[in-house]
Coordinates of C-alpha atoms in Angstrom, one line a residue:
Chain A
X1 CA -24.2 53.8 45.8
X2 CA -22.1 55.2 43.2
X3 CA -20.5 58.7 44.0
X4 CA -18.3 61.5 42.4
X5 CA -17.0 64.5 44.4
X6 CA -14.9 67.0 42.5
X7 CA -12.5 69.3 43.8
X8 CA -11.6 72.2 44.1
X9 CA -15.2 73.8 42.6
X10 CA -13.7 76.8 41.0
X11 CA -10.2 77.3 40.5
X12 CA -8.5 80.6 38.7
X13 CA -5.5 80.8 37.2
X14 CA -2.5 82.9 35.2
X15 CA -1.9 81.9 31.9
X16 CA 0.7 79.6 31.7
X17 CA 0.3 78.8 35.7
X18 CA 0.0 74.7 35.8
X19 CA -2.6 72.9 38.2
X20 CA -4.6 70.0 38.5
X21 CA -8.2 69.2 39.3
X22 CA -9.1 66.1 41.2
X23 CA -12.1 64.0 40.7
X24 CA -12.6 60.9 43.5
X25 CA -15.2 58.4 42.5
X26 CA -16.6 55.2 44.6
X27 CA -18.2 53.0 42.3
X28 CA -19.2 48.8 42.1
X29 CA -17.2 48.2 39.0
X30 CA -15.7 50.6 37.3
X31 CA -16.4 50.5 33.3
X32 CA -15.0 53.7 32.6
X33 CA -14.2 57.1 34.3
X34 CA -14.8 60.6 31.8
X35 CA -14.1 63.9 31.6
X36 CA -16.0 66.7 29.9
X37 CA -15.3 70.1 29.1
X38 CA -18.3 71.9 29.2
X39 CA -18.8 75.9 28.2
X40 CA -21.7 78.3 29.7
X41 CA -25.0 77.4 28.3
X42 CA -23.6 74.5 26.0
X43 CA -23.3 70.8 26.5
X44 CA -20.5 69.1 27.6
X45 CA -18.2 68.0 25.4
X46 CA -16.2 64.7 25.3
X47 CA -12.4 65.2 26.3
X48 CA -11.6 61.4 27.4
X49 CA -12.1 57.8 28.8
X50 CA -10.1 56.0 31.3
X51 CA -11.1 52.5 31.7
X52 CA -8.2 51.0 34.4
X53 CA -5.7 52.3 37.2
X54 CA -2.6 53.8 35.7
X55 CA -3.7 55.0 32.3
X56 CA -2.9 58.4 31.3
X57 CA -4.5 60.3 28.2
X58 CA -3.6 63.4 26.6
X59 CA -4.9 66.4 24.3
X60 CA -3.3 69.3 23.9
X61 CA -2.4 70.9 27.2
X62 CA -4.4 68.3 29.1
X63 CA -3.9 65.5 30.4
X64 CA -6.0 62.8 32.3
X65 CA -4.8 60.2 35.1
X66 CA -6.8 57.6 36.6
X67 CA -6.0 55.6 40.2
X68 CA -9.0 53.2 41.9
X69 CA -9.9 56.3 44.0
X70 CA -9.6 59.2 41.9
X71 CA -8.5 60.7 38.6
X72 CA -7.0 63.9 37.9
X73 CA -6.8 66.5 34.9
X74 CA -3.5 68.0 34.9
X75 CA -3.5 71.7 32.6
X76 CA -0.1 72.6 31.6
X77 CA 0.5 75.9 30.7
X78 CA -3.4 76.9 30.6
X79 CA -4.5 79.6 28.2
X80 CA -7.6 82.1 28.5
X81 CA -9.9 79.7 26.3
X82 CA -8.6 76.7 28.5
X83 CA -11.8 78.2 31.1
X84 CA -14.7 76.1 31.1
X85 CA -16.4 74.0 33.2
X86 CA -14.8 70.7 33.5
X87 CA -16.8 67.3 34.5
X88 CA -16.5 63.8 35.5
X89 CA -18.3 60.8 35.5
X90 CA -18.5 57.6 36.1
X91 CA -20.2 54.0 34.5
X92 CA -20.2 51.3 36.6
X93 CA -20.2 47.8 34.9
X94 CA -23.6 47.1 35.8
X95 CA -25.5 49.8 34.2
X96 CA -25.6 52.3 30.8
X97 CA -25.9 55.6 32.8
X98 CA -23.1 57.9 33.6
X99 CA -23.2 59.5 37.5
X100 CA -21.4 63.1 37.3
X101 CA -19.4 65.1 39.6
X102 CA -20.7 68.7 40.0
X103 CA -17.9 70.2 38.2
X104 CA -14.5 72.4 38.5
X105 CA -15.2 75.8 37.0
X106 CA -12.1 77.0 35.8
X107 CA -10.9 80.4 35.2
X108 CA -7.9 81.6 33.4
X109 CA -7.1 84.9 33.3
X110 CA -4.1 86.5 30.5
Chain B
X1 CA -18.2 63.7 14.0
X2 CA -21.4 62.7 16.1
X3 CA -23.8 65.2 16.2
X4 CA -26.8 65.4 18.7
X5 CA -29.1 68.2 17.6
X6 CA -32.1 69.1 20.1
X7 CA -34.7 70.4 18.7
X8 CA -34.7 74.1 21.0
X9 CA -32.3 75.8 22.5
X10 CA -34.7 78.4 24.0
X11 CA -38.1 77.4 25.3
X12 CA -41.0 79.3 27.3
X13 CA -44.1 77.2 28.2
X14 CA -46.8 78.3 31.1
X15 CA -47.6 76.2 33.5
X16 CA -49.6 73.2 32.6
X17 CA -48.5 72.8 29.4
X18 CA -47.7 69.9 27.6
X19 CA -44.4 70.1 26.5
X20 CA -42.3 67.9 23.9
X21 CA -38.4 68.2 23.6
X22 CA -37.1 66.5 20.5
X23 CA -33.3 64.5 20.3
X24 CA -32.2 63.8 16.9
X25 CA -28.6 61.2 16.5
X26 CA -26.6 60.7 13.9
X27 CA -24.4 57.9 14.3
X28 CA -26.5 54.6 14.9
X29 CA -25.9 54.5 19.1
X30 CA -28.0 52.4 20.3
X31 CA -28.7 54.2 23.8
X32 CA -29.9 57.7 24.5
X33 CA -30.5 59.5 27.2
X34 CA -32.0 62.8 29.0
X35 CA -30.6 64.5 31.7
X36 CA -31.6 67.8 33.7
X37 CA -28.7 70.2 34.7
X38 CA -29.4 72.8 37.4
X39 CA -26.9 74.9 39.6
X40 CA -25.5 73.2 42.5
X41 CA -27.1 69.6 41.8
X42 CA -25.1 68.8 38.6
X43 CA -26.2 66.5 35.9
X44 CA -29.2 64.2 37.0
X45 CA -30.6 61.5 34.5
X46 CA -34.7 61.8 33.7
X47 CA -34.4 58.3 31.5
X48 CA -32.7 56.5 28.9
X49 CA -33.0 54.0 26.0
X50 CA -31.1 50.9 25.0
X51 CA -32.9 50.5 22.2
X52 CA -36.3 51.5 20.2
X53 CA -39.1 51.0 22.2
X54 CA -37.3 49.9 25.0
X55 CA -36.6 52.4 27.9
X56 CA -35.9 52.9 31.7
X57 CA -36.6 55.6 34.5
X58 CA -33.4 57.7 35.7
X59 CA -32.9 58.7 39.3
X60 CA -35.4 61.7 38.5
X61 CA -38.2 60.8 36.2
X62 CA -41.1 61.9 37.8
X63 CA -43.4 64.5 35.8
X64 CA -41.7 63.2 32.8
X65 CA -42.2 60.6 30.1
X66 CA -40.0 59.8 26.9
X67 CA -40.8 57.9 23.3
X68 CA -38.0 56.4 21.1
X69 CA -40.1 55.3 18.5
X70 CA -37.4 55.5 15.8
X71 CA -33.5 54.7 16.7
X72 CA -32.3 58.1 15.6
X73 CA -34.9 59.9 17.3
X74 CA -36.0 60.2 21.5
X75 CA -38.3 62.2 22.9
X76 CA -38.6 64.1 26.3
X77 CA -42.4 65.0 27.3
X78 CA -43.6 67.1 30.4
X79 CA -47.3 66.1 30.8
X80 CA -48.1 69.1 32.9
X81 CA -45.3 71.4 32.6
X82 CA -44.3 72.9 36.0
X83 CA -42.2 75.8 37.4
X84 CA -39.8 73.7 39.2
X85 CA -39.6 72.3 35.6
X86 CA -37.5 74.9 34.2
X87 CA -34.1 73.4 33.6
X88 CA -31.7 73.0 30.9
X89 CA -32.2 69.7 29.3
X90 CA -29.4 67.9 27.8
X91 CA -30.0 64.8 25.3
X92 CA -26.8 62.4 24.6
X93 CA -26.3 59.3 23.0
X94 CA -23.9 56.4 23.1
X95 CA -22.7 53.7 20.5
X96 CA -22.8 50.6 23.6
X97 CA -21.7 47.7 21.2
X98 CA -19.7 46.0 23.9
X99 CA -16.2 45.7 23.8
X100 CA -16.1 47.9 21.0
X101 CA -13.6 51.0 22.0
X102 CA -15.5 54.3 22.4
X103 CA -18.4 52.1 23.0
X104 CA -19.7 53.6 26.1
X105 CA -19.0 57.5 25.7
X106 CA -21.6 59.4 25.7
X107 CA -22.0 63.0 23.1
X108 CA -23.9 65.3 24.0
X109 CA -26.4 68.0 22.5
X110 CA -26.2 71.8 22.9
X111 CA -29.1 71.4 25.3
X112 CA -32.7 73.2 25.6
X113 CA -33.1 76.0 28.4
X114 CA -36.5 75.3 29.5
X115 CA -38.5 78.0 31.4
X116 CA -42.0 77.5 32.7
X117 CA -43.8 80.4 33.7

């Protein structure tokens, strides 16, 4: 069965204070591995897709890495409207639906 | 831009209800789906739909049925609405033409808060 555990589940930072948040998947086949930003009482929104081990994608301050155990979302130099509610999923090959980790809920403070 | 619009944000039904929650696409995907997000169990998916007509039970759809009559248009219903029923309900679509890149993301609407009372 296809899992997703995120970690940590909240995280606060200083502006400008640098982390990552990890996201480890098992999965039969990987299709594709997201990540969505998503704010309170909104749906997520769609930041990026990683399809293979060793692709990286950026947007602005983040950036997305993907092994074939885990992927991480590196924030560089967060600002206050960097804090959201970030979420991963995966696809396996086999099927259309996406299977979400419960989230990092990230704080950062001025 | 893709833009998912739901027909409510805000909904308040009583118990027993029959309730309908409406998905509108804009981009020709092919599949659409409708999840349930609740605090502490994440995103869970009620059903989806690879194509009109066509559709296929989640990990959670019982007490729920769906119609995708038109390819733009999917629709969540609640027979017999119940308290443990009361949920935000997020609709999202994807493209899904195969190789195609971007194919299999999927965009999200700004979600319906559903309380039964």
């Amino acid at each position: 069965e296809d899992q997703v555990t995120q970690s940590p589940e909240a995280l606060r930072l200083q502006e400008g204070e640098s982390s990552s948040l990890n996201c480890s998947y098992t999965v039969s086949g990987l299709r594709g591995l997201f990540w969505y930003r998503q704010d309170p009482g909104k749906g997520p929104e769609f930041l990026f897709t990683l399809y293979s081990a060793g692709e990286e994608k950026e947007k602005e301050r983040l950036k997305a890495t993907l092994t074939k155990k885990e992927s991480f979302l590196h924030i560089t130099a967060p600002k206050p409207e960097d804090s959201a509610t970030y979420l991963c999923a995966v696809q396996a090959n086999s099927g259309y639906a996406l299977n979400f980790g419960k989230g990092t809920s990230l704080l950062v403070t001025p | 831009d893709v833009k998912v619009t739901q027909s409510s944000r805000y909904l308040v039904k009583r118990t027993g209800e029959k309730v309908f929650l409406e998905c509108v696409q804009d981009m020709d995907h092919e599949n659409m789906f409708w999840y349930r997000q609740d605090p502490g169990l994440g995103l869970r998916l009620i059903y989806f739909s690879y194509d009109v007509k066509m559709k296929e039970k989640g990990d959670i759809p019982e007490g729920y049925s769906v119609s995708r009559e038109k390819k733009e248009r999917f629709s969540l219903i609640l027979e017999s609405a119940s308290t443990n029923q009361t949920s935000m309900y997020l609709c999202a679509s994807s493209l899904d033409r195969g190789l195609k890149p971007g194919s299999y993301e999927q965009y999200f609407g700004p979600g319906t808060r559903l309380t039964v009372t």
